[in-house]
C-alpha cells in the first residue's frame, strides 16, 4: 500500500501544472522513476506507422523511432495484439529470433530488455507504453502492477487530450498534428513518394521504411529529407 501511495504521489507531482500535451512525456519520466528501467516512450497506433508522442530521453525516443521504421518490435506486437509484450533478453535466441533486426539495433544502443504495454481497454488499443532496460530480466509482480498503473493513467491522459473540432479522420489528423508535429512529415513524404513512383500509400510507406533502413536512418529522418526534396525515389 505504501508503494502504491508513493507511485500515486510521484505521478501526481510529475503532471501537476502540466499542459495536456505535456502529460504523456511527464508520465514517461515518472515511469523511469518508479520502475527499474532506463527509459520510456509512448506511441499511438495509426493506420501506417506508430506515432511517437513523447519519451523520457533521447535513447528511448530513438528506440521508438527504430520500431516505427522497421514496422517490427515489441511495441508493434503489443499494439497489434492488445496484450503486454515482455522482451526480457534481446540477446537471447527467443527474443532476438522474434525481432532479429530490432534486437540487433537495440542491443547495439545498450538496450537489453523492452516491456511494451497496450493503452486502451479490452476492445480497443490506442497505443503503447514502452519501457526500456539496459540489463536483461523480468519485472516482478509488484513492478508489473506499477507499470500497469502508469499505463492506466497514460490511457486516461491520452483519451482526455483535446481533439480537432471535427470528428472522424480529419478530426483525428488535427489531434495528431497538435501532439506529434514531426510525424506530419511522414504523411507528407508518403504523398510525395506516391506521386514519384505512382504507387498507393501502403507501398509508399513500405518504400520509405526500406530506404530508411538501407541508409541506417529512421523513417522520420528520411521523411524530413523527402519533404525538403533532398531525397528522391525513382521508379525501378
PDB file of C-alpha atoms in Angstrom:
ATOM      1  CA  UNK A   1       0.000   0.000   0.000  1.00  0.00           C
ATOM      2  CA  UNK A   2       2.833   2.375   0.787  1.00  0.00           C
ATOM      3  CA  UNK A   3       4.402   1.729  -2.618  1.00  0.00           C
ATOM      4  CA  UNK A   4       1.073   2.404  -4.314  1.00  0.00           C
ATOM      5  CA  UNK A   5       0.724   5.632  -2.396  1.00  0.00           C
ATOM      6  CA  UNK A   6       4.265   6.631  -3.359  1.00  0.00           C
ATOM      7  CA  UNK A   7       3.516   5.828  -7.008  1.00  0.00           C
ATOM      8  CA  UNK A   8       0.400   7.977  -6.895  1.00  0.00           C
ATOM      9  CA  UNK A   9       2.404  10.812  -5.352  1.00  0.00           C
ATOM     10  CA  UNK A  10       5.163  10.560  -7.979  1.00  0.00           C
ATOM     11  CA  UNK A  11       2.642  10.569 -10.818  1.00  0.00           C
ATOM     12  CA  UNK A  12       0.640  13.442  -9.334  1.00  0.00           C
ATOM     13  CA  UNK A  13       3.783  15.503  -8.743  1.00  0.00           C
ATOM     14  CA  UNK A  14       5.018  14.806 -12.242  1.00  0.00           C
ATOM     15  CA  UNK A  15       1.908  16.015 -14.042  1.00  0.00           C
ATOM     16  CA  UNK A  16       0.963  18.833 -11.679  1.00  0.00           C
ATOM     17  CA  UNK A  17       0.685  22.099 -13.588  1.00  0.00           C
ATOM     18  CA  UNK A  18       1.473  20.457 -16.947  1.00  0.00           C
ATOM     19  CA  UNK A  19      -0.406  21.308 -20.132  1.00  0.00           C
ATOM     20  CA  UNK A  20      -2.456  18.386 -21.558  1.00  0.00           C
ATOM     21  CA  UNK A  21       0.006  17.776 -24.383  1.00  0.00           C
ATOM     22  CA  UNK A  22       2.916  17.610 -21.919  1.00  0.00           C
ATOM     23  CA  UNK A  23       1.407  14.910 -19.741  1.00  0.00           C
ATOM     24  CA  UNK A  24       2.474  11.846 -21.816  1.00  0.00           C
ATOM     25  CA  UNK A  25       6.108  12.925 -21.539  1.00  0.00           C
ATOM     26  CA  UNK A  26       5.766  13.629 -17.814  1.00  0.00           C
ATOM     27  CA  UNK A  27       4.330  10.150 -17.293  1.00  0.00           C
ATOM     28  CA  UNK A  28       7.256   8.593 -19.182  1.00  0.00           C
ATOM     29  CA  UNK A  29       9.624  10.311 -16.758  1.00  0.00           C
ATOM     30  CA  UNK A  30       7.519   9.097 -13.818  1.00  0.00           C
ATOM     31  CA  UNK A  31       7.696   5.520 -15.133  1.00  0.00           C
ATOM     32  CA  UNK A  32      11.502   5.675 -15.111  1.00  0.00           C
ATOM     33  CA  UNK A  33      11.459   6.983 -11.546  1.00  0.00           C
ATOM     34  CA  UNK A  34       9.115   4.271 -10.320  1.00  0.00           C
ATOM     35  CA  UNK A  35      10.448   1.241 -12.193  1.00  0.00           C
ATOM     36  CA  UNK A  36      13.839  -0.443 -12.740  1.00  0.00           C
ATOM     37  CA  UNK A  37      14.029   0.833 -16.330  1.00  0.00           C
ATOM     38  CA  UNK A  38      16.293   3.339 -18.044  1.00  0.00           C
ATOM     39  CA  UNK A  39      13.802   4.868 -20.449  1.00  0.00           C
ATOM     40  CA  UNK A  40      10.174   5.014 -21.546  1.00  0.00           C
ATOM     41  CA  UNK A  41       8.248   6.151 -24.599  1.00  0.00           C
ATOM     42  CA  UNK A  42       4.593   6.376 -25.581  1.00  0.00           C
ATOM     43  CA  UNK A  43       3.213   5.854 -29.080  1.00  0.00           C
ATOM     44  CA  UNK A  44      -0.235   5.945 -30.645  1.00  0.00           C
ATOM     45  CA  UNK A  45      -1.433   3.354 -33.110  1.00  0.00           C
ATOM     46  CA  UNK A  46      -2.208   4.588 -36.606  1.00  0.00           C
ATOM     47  CA  UNK A  47      -3.053   3.116 -39.994  1.00  0.00           C
ATOM     48  CA  UNK A  48       0.588   3.353 -41.006  1.00  0.00           C
ATOM     49  CA  UNK A  49       3.455   3.921 -38.602  1.00  0.00           C
ATOM     50  CA  UNK A  50       3.023   4.195 -34.841  1.00  0.00           C
ATOM     51  CA  UNK A  51       3.030   7.858 -33.835  1.00  0.00           C
ATOM     52  CA  UNK A  52       5.566   8.615 -31.114  1.00  0.00           C
ATOM     53  CA  UNK A  53       4.123  11.189 -28.731  1.00  0.00           C
ATOM     54  CA  UNK A  54       6.908  11.526 -26.227  1.00  0.00           C
ATOM     55  CA  UNK A  55       9.795   9.813 -24.464  1.00  0.00           C
ATOM     56  CA  UNK A  56      11.753  10.160 -21.257  1.00  0.00           C
ATOM     57  CA  UNK A  57      15.059  10.703 -23.074  1.00  0.00           C
ATOM     58  CA  UNK A  58      16.743  10.658 -26.478  1.00  0.00           C
ATOM     59  CA  UNK A  59      17.639   6.955 -26.397  1.00  0.00           C
ATOM     60  CA  UNK A  60      14.067   5.922 -25.618  1.00  0.00           C
ATOM     61  CA  UNK A  61      12.858   8.179 -28.444  1.00  0.00           C
ATOM     62  CA  UNK A  62      15.373   6.527 -30.771  1.00  0.00           C
ATOM     63  CA  UNK A  63      14.152   3.048 -29.821  1.00  0.00           C
ATOM     64  CA  UNK A  64      10.589   4.107 -30.563  1.00  0.00           C
ATOM     65  CA  UNK A  65      11.615   5.561 -33.927  1.00  0.00           C
ATOM     66  CA  UNK A  66      13.505   2.383 -34.850  1.00  0.00           C
ATOM     67  CA  UNK A  67      10.455   0.213 -34.184  1.00  0.00           C
ATOM     68  CA  UNK A  68       8.265   2.556 -36.226  1.00  0.00           C
ATOM     69  CA  UNK A  69      10.777   2.484 -39.087  1.00  0.00           C
ATOM     70  CA  UNK A  70      11.083  -1.303 -39.090  1.00  0.00           C
ATOM     71  CA  UNK A  71       7.387  -1.905 -38.512  1.00  0.00           C
ATOM     72  CA  UNK A  72       8.576  -4.540 -36.067  1.00  0.00           C
ATOM     73  CA  UNK A  73       9.450  -4.866 -32.397  1.00  0.00           C
ATOM     74  CA  UNK A  74       7.735  -5.315 -29.034  1.00  0.00           C
ATOM     75  CA  UNK A  75       5.846  -2.025 -29.457  1.00  0.00           C
ATOM     76  CA  UNK A  76       4.378  -3.143 -32.783  1.00  0.00           C
ATOM     77  CA  UNK A  77       3.487  -6.574 -31.416  1.00  0.00           C
ATOM     78  CA  UNK A  78       1.763  -5.120 -28.338  1.00  0.00           C
ATOM     79  CA  UNK A  79      -0.187  -2.653 -30.464  1.00  0.00           C
ATOM     80  CA  UNK A  80      -1.311  -5.354 -32.876  1.00  0.00           C
ATOM     81  CA  UNK A  81      -2.384  -7.863 -30.225  1.00  0.00           C
ATOM     82  CA  UNK A  82      -3.552  -5.516 -27.477  1.00  0.00           C
ATOM     83  CA  UNK A  83      -1.585  -7.545 -24.949  1.00  0.00           C
ATOM     84  CA  UNK A  84       1.562  -6.798 -22.958  1.00  0.00           C
ATOM     85  CA  UNK A  85       4.767  -7.998 -24.605  1.00  0.00           C
ATOM     86  CA  UNK A  86       7.822  -8.799 -22.496  1.00  0.00           C
ATOM     87  CA  UNK A  87      11.154  -8.992 -24.314  1.00  0.00           C
ATOM     88  CA  UNK A  88      13.196  -9.848 -21.249  1.00  0.00           C
ATOM     89  CA  UNK A  89      16.505 -10.546 -23.005  1.00  0.00           C
ATOM     90  CA  UNK A  90      17.105  -9.229 -26.505  1.00  0.00           C
ATOM     91  CA  UNK A  91      20.380 -11.164 -26.650  1.00  0.00           C
ATOM     92  CA  UNK A  92      18.561 -14.486 -26.204  1.00  0.00           C
ATOM     93  CA  UNK A  93      17.533 -16.716 -29.074  1.00  0.00           C
ATOM     94  CA  UNK A  94      13.866 -16.392 -28.126  1.00  0.00           C
ATOM     95  CA  UNK A  95      13.633 -12.589 -28.257  1.00  0.00           C
ATOM     96  CA  UNK A  96      16.328 -11.973 -30.864  1.00  0.00           C
ATOM     97  CA  UNK A  97      14.673 -14.572 -33.081  1.00  0.00           C
ATOM     98  CA  UNK A  98      11.312 -12.852 -32.776  1.00  0.00           C
ATOM     99  CA  UNK A  99      12.570  -9.383 -33.709  1.00  0.00           C
ATOM    100  CA  UNK A 100      16.071 -10.004 -35.165  1.00  0.00           C
ATOM    101  CA  UNK A 101      16.749  -6.606 -36.713  1.00  0.00           C
ATOM    102  CA  UNK A 102      15.270  -4.593 -33.867  1.00  0.00           C
ATOM    103  CA  UNK A 103      17.104  -6.744 -31.315  1.00  0.00           C
ATOM    104  CA  UNK A 104      20.407  -6.094 -33.067  1.00  0.00           C
ATOM    105  CA  UNK A 105      19.866  -2.342 -33.172  1.00  0.00           C
ATOM    106  CA  UNK A 106      18.552  -2.177 -29.613  1.00  0.00           C
ATOM    107  CA  UNK A 107      21.447  -4.127 -28.126  1.00  0.00           C
ATOM    108  CA  UNK A 108      23.890  -2.004 -30.122  1.00  0.00           C
ATOM    109  CA  UNK A 109      22.368   1.008 -28.334  1.00  0.00           C
ATOM    110  CA  UNK A 110      22.730  -0.680 -24.943  1.00  0.00           C
ATOM    111  CA  UNK A 111      19.120  -1.831 -24.525  1.00  0.00           C
ATOM    112  CA  UNK A 112      18.746  -5.426 -23.330  1.00  0.00           C
ATOM    113  CA  UNK A 113      15.043  -5.647 -22.427  1.00  0.00           C
ATOM    114  CA  UNK A 114      11.797  -3.989 -23.531  1.00  0.00           C
ATOM    115  CA  UNK A 115       8.379  -4.200 -21.918  1.00  0.00           C
ATOM    116  CA  UNK A 116       5.510  -2.913 -24.083  1.00  0.00           C
ATOM    117  CA  UNK A 117       2.113  -2.336 -22.524  1.00  0.00           C
ATOM    118  CA  UNK A 118      -1.046  -1.637 -24.548  1.00  0.00           C
ATOM    119  CA  UNK A 119      -3.009   1.516 -23.802  1.00  0.00           C
ATOM    120  CA  UNK A 120      -6.785   1.443 -24.038  1.00  0.00           C
ATOM    121  CA  UNK A 121      -9.309  -1.127 -22.901  1.00  0.00           C
ATOM    122  CA  UNK A 122     -10.283  -4.741 -23.565  1.00  0.00           C
ATOM    123  CA  UNK A 123     -11.675  -3.902 -27.008  1.00  0.00           C
ATOM    124  CA  UNK A 124      -9.556  -1.014 -28.298  1.00  0.00           C
ATOM    125  CA  UNK A 125      -5.794  -0.464 -28.199  1.00  0.00           C
ATOM    126  CA  UNK A 126      -4.961   3.189 -28.789  1.00  0.00           C
ATOM    127  CA  UNK A 127      -1.198   2.892 -28.359  1.00  0.00           C
ATOM    128  CA  UNK A 128       1.593   1.511 -26.215  1.00  0.00           C
ATOM    129  CA  UNK A 129       3.747   2.455 -23.263  1.00  0.00           C
ATOM    130  CA  UNK A 130       7.229   1.085 -23.926  1.00  0.00           C
ATOM    131  CA  UNK A 131       9.756   0.587 -21.137  1.00  0.00           C
ATOM    132  CA  UNK A 132      13.460   0.065 -21.883  1.00  0.00           C
ATOM    133  CA  UNK A 133      16.109  -1.516 -19.684  1.00  0.00           C
ATOM    134  CA  UNK A 134      19.877  -1.799 -20.093  1.00  0.00           C
ATOM    135  CA  UNK A 135      20.085  -5.184 -18.355  1.00  0.00           C
ATOM    136  CA  UNK A 136      18.054  -8.311 -19.159  1.00  0.00           C
ATOM    137  CA  UNK A 137      15.482  -9.571 -16.707  1.00  0.00           C
ATOM    138  CA  UNK A 138      11.834  -9.890 -15.824  1.00  0.00           C
ATOM    139  CA  UNK A 139       9.735  -7.413 -13.891  1.00  0.00           C
ATOM    140  CA  UNK A 140       8.458  -8.609 -10.538  1.00  0.00           C
ATOM    141  CA  UNK A 141       4.733  -8.910  -9.972  1.00  0.00           C
ATOM    142  CA  UNK A 142       4.828  -5.708  -7.923  1.00  0.00           C
ATOM    143  CA  UNK A 143       6.711  -3.886 -10.709  1.00  0.00           C
ATOM    144  CA  UNK A 144       4.214  -5.120 -13.274  1.00  0.00           C
ATOM    145  CA  UNK A 145       1.404  -3.657 -11.166  1.00  0.00           C
ATOM    146  CA  UNK A 146       3.216  -0.306 -11.015  1.00  0.00           C
ATOM    147  CA  UNK A 147       3.736  -0.355 -14.786  1.00  0.00           C
ATOM    148  CA  UNK A 148       0.052  -1.150 -15.284  1.00  0.00           C
ATOM    149  CA  UNK A 149      -0.826   1.792 -13.040  1.00  0.00           C
ATOM    150  CA  UNK A 150       1.260   4.152 -15.175  1.00  0.00           C
ATOM    151  CA  UNK A 151      -0.299   2.669 -18.341  1.00  0.00           C
ATOM    152  CA  UNK A 152      -3.796   3.207 -16.941  1.00  0.00           C
ATOM    153  CA  UNK A 153      -3.064   6.845 -16.128  1.00  0.00           C
ATOM    154  CA  UNK A 154      -1.486   7.251 -19.574  1.00  0.00           C
ATOM    155  CA  UNK A 155      -4.640   5.884 -21.205  1.00  0.00           C
ATOM    156  CA  UNK A 156      -6.790   8.376 -19.309  1.00  0.00           C
ATOM    157  CA  UNK A 157      -4.406  11.190 -20.249  1.00  0.00           C
ATOM    158  CA  UNK A 158      -4.492  10.303 -23.948  1.00  0.00           C
ATOM    159  CA  UNK A 159      -8.265   9.993 -24.151  1.00  0.00           C
ATOM    160  CA  UNK A 160      -8.633  13.313 -22.337  1.00  0.00           C
ATOM    161  CA  UNK A 161      -6.380  15.236 -24.713  1.00  0.00           C
ATOM    162  CA  UNK A 162      -8.172  17.867 -26.819  1.00  0.00           C
ATOM    163  CA  UNK A 163      -9.086  16.705 -30.295  1.00  0.00           C
ATOM    164  CA  UNK A 164      -9.860  18.541 -33.505  1.00  0.00           C
ATOM    165  CA  UNK A 165     -13.224  20.220 -33.765  1.00  0.00           C
ATOM    166  CA  UNK A 166     -14.470  17.706 -36.296  1.00  0.00           C
ATOM    167  CA  UNK A 167     -15.000  14.011 -35.715  1.00  0.00           C
ATOM    168  CA  UNK A 168     -13.658  11.270 -37.953  1.00  0.00           C
ATOM    169  CA  UNK A 169     -10.380  11.034 -39.842  1.00  0.00           C
ATOM    170  CA  UNK A 170      -9.952  14.784 -40.300  1.00  0.00           C
ATOM    171  CA  UNK A 171     -10.522  15.461 -36.623  1.00  0.00           C
ATOM    172  CA  UNK A 172      -8.033  12.724 -35.714  1.00  0.00           C
ATOM    173  CA  UNK A 173      -5.495  14.259 -38.076  1.00  0.00           C
ATOM    174  CA  UNK A 174      -5.851  17.621 -36.353  1.00  0.00           C
ATOM    175  CA  UNK A 175      -5.411  15.905 -32.984  1.00  0.00           C
ATOM    176  CA  UNK A 176      -2.259  14.057 -34.057  1.00  0.00           C
ATOM    177  CA  UNK A 177      -0.881  17.155 -35.727  1.00  0.00           C
ATOM    178  CA  UNK A 178      -1.007  19.005 -32.441  1.00  0.00           C
ATOM    179  CA  UNK A 179       0.567  16.154 -30.491  1.00  0.00           C
ATOM    180  CA  UNK A 180       3.290  14.941 -32.821  1.00  0.00           C
ATOM    181  CA  UNK A 181       4.079  17.589 -35.443  1.00  0.00           C
ATOM    182  CA  UNK A 182       7.233  15.789 -36.616  1.00  0.00           C
ATOM    183  CA  UNK A 183       5.082  12.848 -37.700  1.00  0.00           C
ATOM    184  CA  UNK A 184       3.235  15.086 -40.160  1.00  0.00           C
ATOM    185  CA  UNK A 185       6.300  14.890 -42.406  1.00  0.00           C
ATOM    186  CA  UNK A 186       5.869  11.134 -42.703  1.00  0.00           C
ATOM    187  CA  UNK A 187       2.416  11.600 -44.229  1.00  0.00           C
ATOM    188  CA  UNK A 188       3.743  14.372 -46.472  1.00  0.00           C
ATOM    189  CA  UNK A 189       6.661  12.178 -47.572  1.00  0.00           C
ATOM    190  CA  UNK A 190       4.304   9.277 -48.317  1.00  0.00           C
ATOM    191  CA  UNK A 191       2.321  11.596 -50.586  1.00  0.00           C
ATOM    192  CA  UNK A 192       5.481  12.706 -52.390  1.00  0.00           C
ATOM    193  CA  UNK A 193       6.618   9.101 -52.888  1.00  0.00           C
ATOM    194  CA  UNK A 194       3.166   8.116 -54.195  1.00  0.00           C
ATOM    195  CA  UNK A 195       3.499  10.776 -56.885  1.00  0.00           C
ATOM    196  CA  UNK A 196       7.120   9.957 -57.711  1.00  0.00           C
ATOM    197  CA  UNK A 197       6.547   6.210 -58.027  1.00  0.00           C
ATOM    198  CA  UNK A 198       2.865   6.030 -58.950  1.00  0.00           C
ATOM    199  CA  UNK A 199       2.091   3.689 -56.052  1.00  0.00           C
ATOM    200  CA  UNK A 200      -0.521   3.574 -53.298  1.00  0.00           C
ATOM    201  CA  UNK A 201       0.050   4.726 -49.726  1.00  0.00           C
ATOM    202  CA  UNK A 202       0.883   1.264 -48.360  1.00  0.00           C
ATOM    203  CA  UNK A 203       3.576   0.742 -50.985  1.00  0.00           C
ATOM    204  CA  UNK A 204       4.913   4.261 -50.444  1.00  0.00           C
ATOM    205  CA  UNK A 205       5.259   3.629 -46.699  1.00  0.00           C
ATOM    206  CA  UNK A 206       6.965   0.297 -47.367  1.00  0.00           C
ATOM    207  CA  UNK A 207       9.420   2.028 -49.719  1.00  0.00           C
ATOM    208  CA  UNK A 208      10.100   4.769 -47.153  1.00  0.00           C
ATOM    209  CA  UNK A 209      10.800   2.183 -44.459  1.00  0.00           C
ATOM    210  CA  UNK A 210      13.040   0.074 -46.698  1.00  0.00           C
ATOM    211  CA  UNK A 211      15.002   3.086 -47.940  1.00  0.00           C
ATOM    212  CA  UNK A 212      15.439   4.369 -44.394  1.00  0.00           C
ATOM    213  CA  UNK A 213      16.716   1.016 -43.155  1.00  0.00           C
ATOM    214  CA  UNK A 214      19.094   0.645 -46.104  1.00  0.00           C
ATOM    215  CA  UNK A 215      20.628   4.025 -45.255  1.00  0.00           C
ATOM    216  CA  UNK A 216      20.716   3.391 -41.483  1.00  0.00           C
ATOM    217  CA  UNK A 217      18.245   6.183 -40.764  1.00  0.00           C
ATOM    218  CA  UNK A 218      14.831   6.405 -39.156  1.00  0.00           C
ATOM    219  CA  UNK A 219      11.716   6.930 -41.241  1.00  0.00           C
ATOM    220  CA  UNK A 220      11.240  10.339 -39.631  1.00  0.00           C
ATOM    221  CA  UNK A 221      14.741  11.407 -40.685  1.00  0.00           C
ATOM    222  CA  UNK A 222      14.214  10.159 -44.240  1.00  0.00           C
ATOM    223  CA  UNK A 223      10.777  11.772 -44.472  1.00  0.00           C
ATOM    224  CA  UNK A 224      12.329  15.107 -43.480  1.00  0.00           C
ATOM    225  CA  UNK A 225      14.676  14.924 -46.485  1.00  0.00           C
ATOM    226  CA  UNK A 226      11.960  13.732 -48.878  1.00  0.00           C
ATOM    227  CA  UNK A 227       9.692  16.647 -47.998  1.00  0.00           C
ATOM    228  CA  UNK A 228      12.568  19.095 -48.488  1.00  0.00           C
ATOM    229  CA  UNK A 229      13.473  17.477 -51.827  1.00  0.00           C
ATOM    230  CA  UNK A 230      16.872  16.340 -50.560  1.00  0.00           C
ATOM    231  CA  UNK A 231      15.917  12.740 -51.290  1.00  0.00           C
ATOM    232  CA  UNK A 232      14.051  11.386 -54.308  1.00  0.00           C
ATOM    233  CA  UNK A 233      12.525   7.993 -55.037  1.00  0.00           C
ATOM    234  CA  UNK A 234      12.828   6.811 -58.632  1.00  0.00           C
ATOM    235  CA  UNK A 235      10.950   4.014 -60.395  1.00  0.00           C
ATOM    236  CA  UNK A 236      12.976   0.806 -60.647  1.00  0.00           C
TER     237      UNK A 236
END
